[in-house]
Short mmCIF file of C-alpha atoms in Angstrom, two decimals:
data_model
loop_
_atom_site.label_atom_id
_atom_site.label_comp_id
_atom_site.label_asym_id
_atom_site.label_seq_id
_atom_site.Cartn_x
_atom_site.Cartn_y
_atom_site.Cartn_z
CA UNK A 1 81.80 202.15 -56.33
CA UNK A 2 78.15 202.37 -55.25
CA UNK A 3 78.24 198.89 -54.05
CA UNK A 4 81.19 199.55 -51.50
CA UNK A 5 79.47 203.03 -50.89
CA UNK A 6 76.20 200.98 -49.56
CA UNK A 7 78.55 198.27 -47.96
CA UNK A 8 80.01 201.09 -46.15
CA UNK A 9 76.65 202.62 -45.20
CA UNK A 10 75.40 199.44 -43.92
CA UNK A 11 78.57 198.78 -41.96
CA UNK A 12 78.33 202.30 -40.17
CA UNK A 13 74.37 201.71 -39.61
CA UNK A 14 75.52 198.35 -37.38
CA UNK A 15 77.86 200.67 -35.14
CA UNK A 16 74.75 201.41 -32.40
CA UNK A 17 74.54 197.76 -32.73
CA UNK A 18 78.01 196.90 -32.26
CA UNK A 19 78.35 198.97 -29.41
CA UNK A 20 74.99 197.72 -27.53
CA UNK A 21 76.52 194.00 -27.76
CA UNK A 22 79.71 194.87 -26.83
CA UNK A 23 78.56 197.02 -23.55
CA UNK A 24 75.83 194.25 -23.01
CA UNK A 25 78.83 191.15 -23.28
CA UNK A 26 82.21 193.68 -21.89
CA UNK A 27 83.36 191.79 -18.46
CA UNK A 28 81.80 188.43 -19.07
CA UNK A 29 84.34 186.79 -21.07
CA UNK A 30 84.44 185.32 -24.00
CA UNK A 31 81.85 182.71 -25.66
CA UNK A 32 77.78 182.76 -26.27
CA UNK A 33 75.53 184.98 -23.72
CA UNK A 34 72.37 185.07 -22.58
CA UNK A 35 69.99 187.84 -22.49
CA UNK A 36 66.43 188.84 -20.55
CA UNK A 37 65.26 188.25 -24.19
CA UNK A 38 64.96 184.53 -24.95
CA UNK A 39 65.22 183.72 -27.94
CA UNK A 40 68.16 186.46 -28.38
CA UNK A 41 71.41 185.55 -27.23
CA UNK A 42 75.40 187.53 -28.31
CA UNK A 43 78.75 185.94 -28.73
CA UNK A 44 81.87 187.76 -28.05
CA UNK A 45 85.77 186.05 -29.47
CA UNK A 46 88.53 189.06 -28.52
CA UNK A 47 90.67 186.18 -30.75
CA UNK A 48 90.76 183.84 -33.30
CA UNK A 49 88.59 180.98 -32.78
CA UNK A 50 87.76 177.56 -33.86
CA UNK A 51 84.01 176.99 -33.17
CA UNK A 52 82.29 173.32 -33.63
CA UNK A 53 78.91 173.04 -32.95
CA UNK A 54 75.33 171.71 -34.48
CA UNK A 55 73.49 175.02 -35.32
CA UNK A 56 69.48 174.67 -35.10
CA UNK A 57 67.63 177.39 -36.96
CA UNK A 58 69.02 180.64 -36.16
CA UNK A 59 69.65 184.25 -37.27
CA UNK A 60 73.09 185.73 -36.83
CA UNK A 61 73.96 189.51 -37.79
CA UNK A 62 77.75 190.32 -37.59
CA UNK A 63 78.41 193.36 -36.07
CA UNK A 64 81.87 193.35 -35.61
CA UNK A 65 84.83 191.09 -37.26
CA UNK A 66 84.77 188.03 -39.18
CA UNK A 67 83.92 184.45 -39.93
CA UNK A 68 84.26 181.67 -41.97
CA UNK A 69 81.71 178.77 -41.56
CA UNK A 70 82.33 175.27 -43.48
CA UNK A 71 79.12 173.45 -44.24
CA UNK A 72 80.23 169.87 -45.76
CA UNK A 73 82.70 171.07 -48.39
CA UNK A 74 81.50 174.63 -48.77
CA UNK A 75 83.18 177.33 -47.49
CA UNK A 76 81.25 180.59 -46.11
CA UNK A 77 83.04 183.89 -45.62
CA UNK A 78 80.95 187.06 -43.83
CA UNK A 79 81.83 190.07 -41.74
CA UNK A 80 80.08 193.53 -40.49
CA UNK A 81 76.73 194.13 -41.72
CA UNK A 82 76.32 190.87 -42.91
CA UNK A 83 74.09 187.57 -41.77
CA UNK A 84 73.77 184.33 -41.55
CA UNK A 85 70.87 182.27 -41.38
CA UNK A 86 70.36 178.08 -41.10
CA UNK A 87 67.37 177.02 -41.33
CA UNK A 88 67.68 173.23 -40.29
CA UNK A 89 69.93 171.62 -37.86
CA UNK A 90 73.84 171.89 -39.09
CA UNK A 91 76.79 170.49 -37.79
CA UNK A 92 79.24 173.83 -39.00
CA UNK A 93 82.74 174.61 -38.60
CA UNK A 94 83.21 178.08 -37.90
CA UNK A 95 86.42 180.03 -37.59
CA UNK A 96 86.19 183.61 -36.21
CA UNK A 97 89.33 184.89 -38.13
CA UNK A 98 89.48 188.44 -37.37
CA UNK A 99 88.81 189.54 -33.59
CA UNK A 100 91.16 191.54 -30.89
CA UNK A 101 90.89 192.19 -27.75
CA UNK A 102 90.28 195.54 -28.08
CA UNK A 103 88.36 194.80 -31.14
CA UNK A 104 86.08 191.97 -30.32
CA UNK A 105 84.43 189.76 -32.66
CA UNK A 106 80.76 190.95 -32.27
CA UNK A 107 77.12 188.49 -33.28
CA UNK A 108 73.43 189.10 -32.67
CA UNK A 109 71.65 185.85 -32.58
CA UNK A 110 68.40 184.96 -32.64
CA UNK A 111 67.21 181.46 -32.44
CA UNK A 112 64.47 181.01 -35.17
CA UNK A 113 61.03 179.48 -34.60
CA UNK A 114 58.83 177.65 -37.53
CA UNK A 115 55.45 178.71 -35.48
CA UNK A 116 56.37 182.74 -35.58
CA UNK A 117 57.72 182.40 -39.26
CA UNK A 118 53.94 180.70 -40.34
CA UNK A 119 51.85 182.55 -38.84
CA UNK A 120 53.34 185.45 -40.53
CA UNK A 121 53.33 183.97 -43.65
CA UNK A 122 49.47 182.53 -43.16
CA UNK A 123 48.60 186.20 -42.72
CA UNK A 124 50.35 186.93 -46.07
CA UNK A 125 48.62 184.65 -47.62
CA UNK A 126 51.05 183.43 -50.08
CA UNK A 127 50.21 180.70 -51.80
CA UNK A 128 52.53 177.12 -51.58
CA UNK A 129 55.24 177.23 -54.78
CA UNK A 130 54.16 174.10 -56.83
CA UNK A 131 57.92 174.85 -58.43
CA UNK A 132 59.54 174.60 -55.38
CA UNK A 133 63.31 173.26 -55.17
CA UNK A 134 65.38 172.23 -52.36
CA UNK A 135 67.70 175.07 -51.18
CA UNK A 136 70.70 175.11 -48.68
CA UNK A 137 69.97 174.68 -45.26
CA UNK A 138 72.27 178.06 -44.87
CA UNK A 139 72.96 181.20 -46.11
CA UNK A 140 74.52 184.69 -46.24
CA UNK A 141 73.44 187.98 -47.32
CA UNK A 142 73.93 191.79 -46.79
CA UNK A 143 71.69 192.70 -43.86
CA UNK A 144 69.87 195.95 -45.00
CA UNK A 145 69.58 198.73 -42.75
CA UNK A 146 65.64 197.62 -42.16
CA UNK A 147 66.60 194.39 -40.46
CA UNK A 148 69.51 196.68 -38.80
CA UNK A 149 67.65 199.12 -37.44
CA UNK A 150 65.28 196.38 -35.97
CA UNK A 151 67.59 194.23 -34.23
CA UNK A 152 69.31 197.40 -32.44
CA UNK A 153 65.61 198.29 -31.71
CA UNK A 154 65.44 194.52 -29.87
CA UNK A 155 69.03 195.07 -28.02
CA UNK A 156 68.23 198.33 -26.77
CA UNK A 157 64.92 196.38 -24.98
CA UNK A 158 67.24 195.31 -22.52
CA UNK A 159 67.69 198.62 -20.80
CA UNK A 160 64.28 198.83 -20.33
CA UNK A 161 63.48 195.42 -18.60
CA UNK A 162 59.73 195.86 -18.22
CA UNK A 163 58.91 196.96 -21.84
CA UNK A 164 60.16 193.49 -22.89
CA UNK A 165 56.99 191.34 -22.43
CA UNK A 166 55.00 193.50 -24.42
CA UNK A 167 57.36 195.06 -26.90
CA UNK A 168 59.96 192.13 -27.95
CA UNK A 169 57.44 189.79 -29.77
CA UNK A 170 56.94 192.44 -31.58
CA UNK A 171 60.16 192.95 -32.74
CA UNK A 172 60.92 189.60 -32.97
CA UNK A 173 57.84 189.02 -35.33
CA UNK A 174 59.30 192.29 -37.10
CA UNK A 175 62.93 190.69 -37.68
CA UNK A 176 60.92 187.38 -39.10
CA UNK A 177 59.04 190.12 -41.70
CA UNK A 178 62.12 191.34 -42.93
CA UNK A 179 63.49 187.74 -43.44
CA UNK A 180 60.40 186.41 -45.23
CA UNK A 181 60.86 189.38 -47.92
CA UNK A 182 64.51 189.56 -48.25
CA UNK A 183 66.77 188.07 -50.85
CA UNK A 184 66.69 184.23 -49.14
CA UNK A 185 63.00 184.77 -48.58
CA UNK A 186 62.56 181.51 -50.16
CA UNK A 187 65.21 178.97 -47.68
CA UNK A 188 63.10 181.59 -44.98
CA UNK A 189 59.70 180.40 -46.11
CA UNK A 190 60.49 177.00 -46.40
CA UNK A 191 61.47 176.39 -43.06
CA UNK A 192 57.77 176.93 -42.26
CA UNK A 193 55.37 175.45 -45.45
CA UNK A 194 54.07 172.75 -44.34
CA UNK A 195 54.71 169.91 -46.49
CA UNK A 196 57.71 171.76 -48.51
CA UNK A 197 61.11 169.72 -49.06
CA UNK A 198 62.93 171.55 -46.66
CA UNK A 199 60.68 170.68 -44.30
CA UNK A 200 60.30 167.07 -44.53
CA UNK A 201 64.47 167.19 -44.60
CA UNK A 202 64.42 168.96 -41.18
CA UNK A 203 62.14 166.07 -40.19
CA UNK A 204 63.83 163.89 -40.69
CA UNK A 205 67.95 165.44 -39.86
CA UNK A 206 65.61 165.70 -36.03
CA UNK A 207 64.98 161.62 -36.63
CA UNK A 208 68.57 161.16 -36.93
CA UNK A 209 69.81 163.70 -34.11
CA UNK A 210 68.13 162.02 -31.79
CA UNK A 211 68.81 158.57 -32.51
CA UNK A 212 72.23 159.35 -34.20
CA UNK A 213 73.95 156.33 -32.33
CA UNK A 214 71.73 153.64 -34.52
CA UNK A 215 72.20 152.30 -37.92
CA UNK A 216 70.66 154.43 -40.77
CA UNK A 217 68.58 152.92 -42.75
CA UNK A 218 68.14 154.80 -45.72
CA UNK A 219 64.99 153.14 -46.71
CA UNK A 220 63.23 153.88 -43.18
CA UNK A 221 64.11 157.94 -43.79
CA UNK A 222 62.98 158.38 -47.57
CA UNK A 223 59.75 156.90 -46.68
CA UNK A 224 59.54 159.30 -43.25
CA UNK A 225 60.44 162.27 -45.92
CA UNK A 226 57.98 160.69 -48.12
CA UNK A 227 60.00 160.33 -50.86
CA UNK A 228 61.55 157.68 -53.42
CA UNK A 229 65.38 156.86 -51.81
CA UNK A 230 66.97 158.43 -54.60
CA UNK A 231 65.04 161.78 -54.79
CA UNK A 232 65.61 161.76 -50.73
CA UNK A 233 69.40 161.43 -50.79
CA UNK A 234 69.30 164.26 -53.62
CA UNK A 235 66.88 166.51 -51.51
CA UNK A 236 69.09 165.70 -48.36
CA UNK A 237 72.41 166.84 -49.82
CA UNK A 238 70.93 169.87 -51.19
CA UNK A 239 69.64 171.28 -48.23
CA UNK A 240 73.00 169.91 -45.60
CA UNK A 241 75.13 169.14 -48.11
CA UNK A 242 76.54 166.17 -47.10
CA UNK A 243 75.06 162.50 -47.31
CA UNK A 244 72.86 161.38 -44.52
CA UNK A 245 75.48 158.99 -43.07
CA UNK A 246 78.32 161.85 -43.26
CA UNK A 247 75.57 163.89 -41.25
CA UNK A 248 75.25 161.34 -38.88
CA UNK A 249 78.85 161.04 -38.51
CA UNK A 250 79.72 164.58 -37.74
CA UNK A 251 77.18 164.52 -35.61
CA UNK A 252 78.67 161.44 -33.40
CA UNK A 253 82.11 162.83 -33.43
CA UNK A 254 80.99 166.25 -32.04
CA UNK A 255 78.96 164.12 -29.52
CA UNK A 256 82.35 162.09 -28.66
CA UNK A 257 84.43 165.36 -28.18
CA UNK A 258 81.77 166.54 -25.80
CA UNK A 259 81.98 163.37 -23.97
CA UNK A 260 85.63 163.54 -23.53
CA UNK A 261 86.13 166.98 -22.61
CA UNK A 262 82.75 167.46 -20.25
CA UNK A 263 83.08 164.10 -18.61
CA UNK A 264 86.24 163.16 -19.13
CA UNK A 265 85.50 159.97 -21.01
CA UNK A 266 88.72 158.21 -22.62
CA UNK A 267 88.51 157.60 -26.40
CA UNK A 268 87.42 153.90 -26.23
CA UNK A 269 84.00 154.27 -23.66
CA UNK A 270 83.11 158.22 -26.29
CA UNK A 271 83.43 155.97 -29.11
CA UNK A 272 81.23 152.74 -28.00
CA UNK A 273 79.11 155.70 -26.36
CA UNK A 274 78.22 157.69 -29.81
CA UNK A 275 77.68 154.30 -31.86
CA UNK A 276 81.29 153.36 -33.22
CA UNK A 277 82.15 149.29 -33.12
CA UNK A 278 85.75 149.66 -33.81
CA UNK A 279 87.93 152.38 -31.89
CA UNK A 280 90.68 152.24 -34.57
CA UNK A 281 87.81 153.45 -37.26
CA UNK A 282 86.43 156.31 -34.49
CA UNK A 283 90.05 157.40 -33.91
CA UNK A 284 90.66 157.83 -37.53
CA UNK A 285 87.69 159.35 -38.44
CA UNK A 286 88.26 161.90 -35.37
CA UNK A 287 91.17 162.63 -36.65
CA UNK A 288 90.17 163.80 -40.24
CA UNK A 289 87.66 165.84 -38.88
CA UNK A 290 89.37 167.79 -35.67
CA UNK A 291 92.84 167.26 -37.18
CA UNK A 292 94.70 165.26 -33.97
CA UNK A 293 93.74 162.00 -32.40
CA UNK A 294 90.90 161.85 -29.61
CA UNK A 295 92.84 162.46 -26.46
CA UNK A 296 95.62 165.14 -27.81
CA UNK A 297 92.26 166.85 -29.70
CA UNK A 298 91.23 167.17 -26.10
CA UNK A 299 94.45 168.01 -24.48
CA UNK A 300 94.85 170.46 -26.43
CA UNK A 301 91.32 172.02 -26.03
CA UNK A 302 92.45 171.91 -22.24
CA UNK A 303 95.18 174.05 -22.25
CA UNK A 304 94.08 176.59 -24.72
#
């Protein structure tokens, strides 16, 4: 009883919130928006959605609806007054699954950054965890009406334009506070300890996004993580998990949909394109992951 009391309480502290991102997105469709804030951005559905997309660190609050997010296997469920945060770069699979037009699916998003997070934490002063574990690259949690009453603090900024410079860092460095000492604090703090294992893993996931289209070689990225091959697959699946090639994979098929749907590439030139010798093994593997072969996939994408 008192935990749906609180849940309740938190979900009516997020209504000021709600509201702000709903007057600040109403009229400009559907999707992720911009804001005069730059790291801070709000995404509206008014319908159920499939959303595919590589996530780089970010903080998302939902204020209104709800979402499921796959990571590998693992299924993530969240709604009002609760957030998500990853903390490396993810290939997810989210679903909004609860979002009308008159009752939008609702997010606050802020895109995370490693410098802000250490400098907090070097004024701290905490001390590195010689214990330390790998954690997941995600989470979710129930926001607490702290980080609540912060981020509605940062949305309502953007009626006042010109207290922005001088008042959103603050905020912002606020919001990263409230992180640091929450429940995840310690996925948060690894994202920016030098030398910790999440760290080295986001390393080296940035290695392979921006050479995804070459050959792994598994040796090559334990030694860049600076760590024996086996303890570096274990450390990598812990934090994305998946294996690094099933990273890598997502990461080319996502890259191959985008091809074929932006610039109309046919299946053959996305799949040579995003590093795939044989079409046949590209069209099969598209298939188990967006659940139709390349060109219907985008056909589909077209009309809807």
């Amino acid at each position: 009883m008192a935990d749906e009391f609180l849940k309740k309480t938190m979900i009516d502290a997020c209504q000021e919130l709600a509201e702000l991102v709903n007057r600040h997105t109403d009229g400009r469709g559907n999707g992720t928006h911009s804001t005069a804030i730059a790291p801070l951005e709000f995404i509206r559905e008014s319908a159920p959605t499939v959303l595919r997309a590589v996530y780089e660190p970010t903080l998302c609050i939902i204020v209104q609806g709800q979402k499921e997010t796959l990571l590998g296997q693992e299924t993530y469920r969240y709604g009002a007054a609760q957030y998500l945060v990853v903390t490396v770069d993810l290939p997810l699979n989210g679903t909004i699954v609860e979002a009308t037009p008159n009752q939008p699916y609702l997010c606050f998003k802020l895109n995370l950054d490693a410098t802000g997070l250490w400098d907090i934490i070097d004024q701290i002063g905490r001390s590195p965890d010689q214990t330390e574990g790998s954690v997941r690259g995600l989470f979710v949690s129930d926001a607490d009406a702290s980080l609540i009453e912060c981020a509605t603090r940062l949305t309502r900024l953007l009626d006042r334009p010109q207290d922005i410079q001088f008042l959103a860092p603050m905020m912002i460095r606020e919001i990263y506070y409230r992180l640091l000492m929450g429940e995840q604090s310690e996925a948060v703090w690894q994202i920016a300890t030098a030398g910790s294992h999440m760290q080295r893993i986001a390393a080296v996931i940035k290695q392979i996004k921006s050479e995804f289209t070459k050959t792994l070689r598994m040796e090559d990225l334990a030694k860049q993580a600076r760590m024996s091959s086996a303890s570096f697959h274990r450390h990598f699946k812990a934090v994305t998990s998946m294996s690094p090639l099933q990273y890598q994979k997502q990461l080319r098929l996502l890259e191959a949909r985008r091809l074929m749907l932006a610039e109309n590439a046919d299946a053959t030139h996305a799949a040579y394109q995003v590093g795939y010798e044989s079409p046949s093994q590209f069209s099969r593997e598209y298939s188990r992951m967006f659940g139709a072969p390349p060109m219907k996939d985008v056909e589909r994408l077209r009309v809807a």
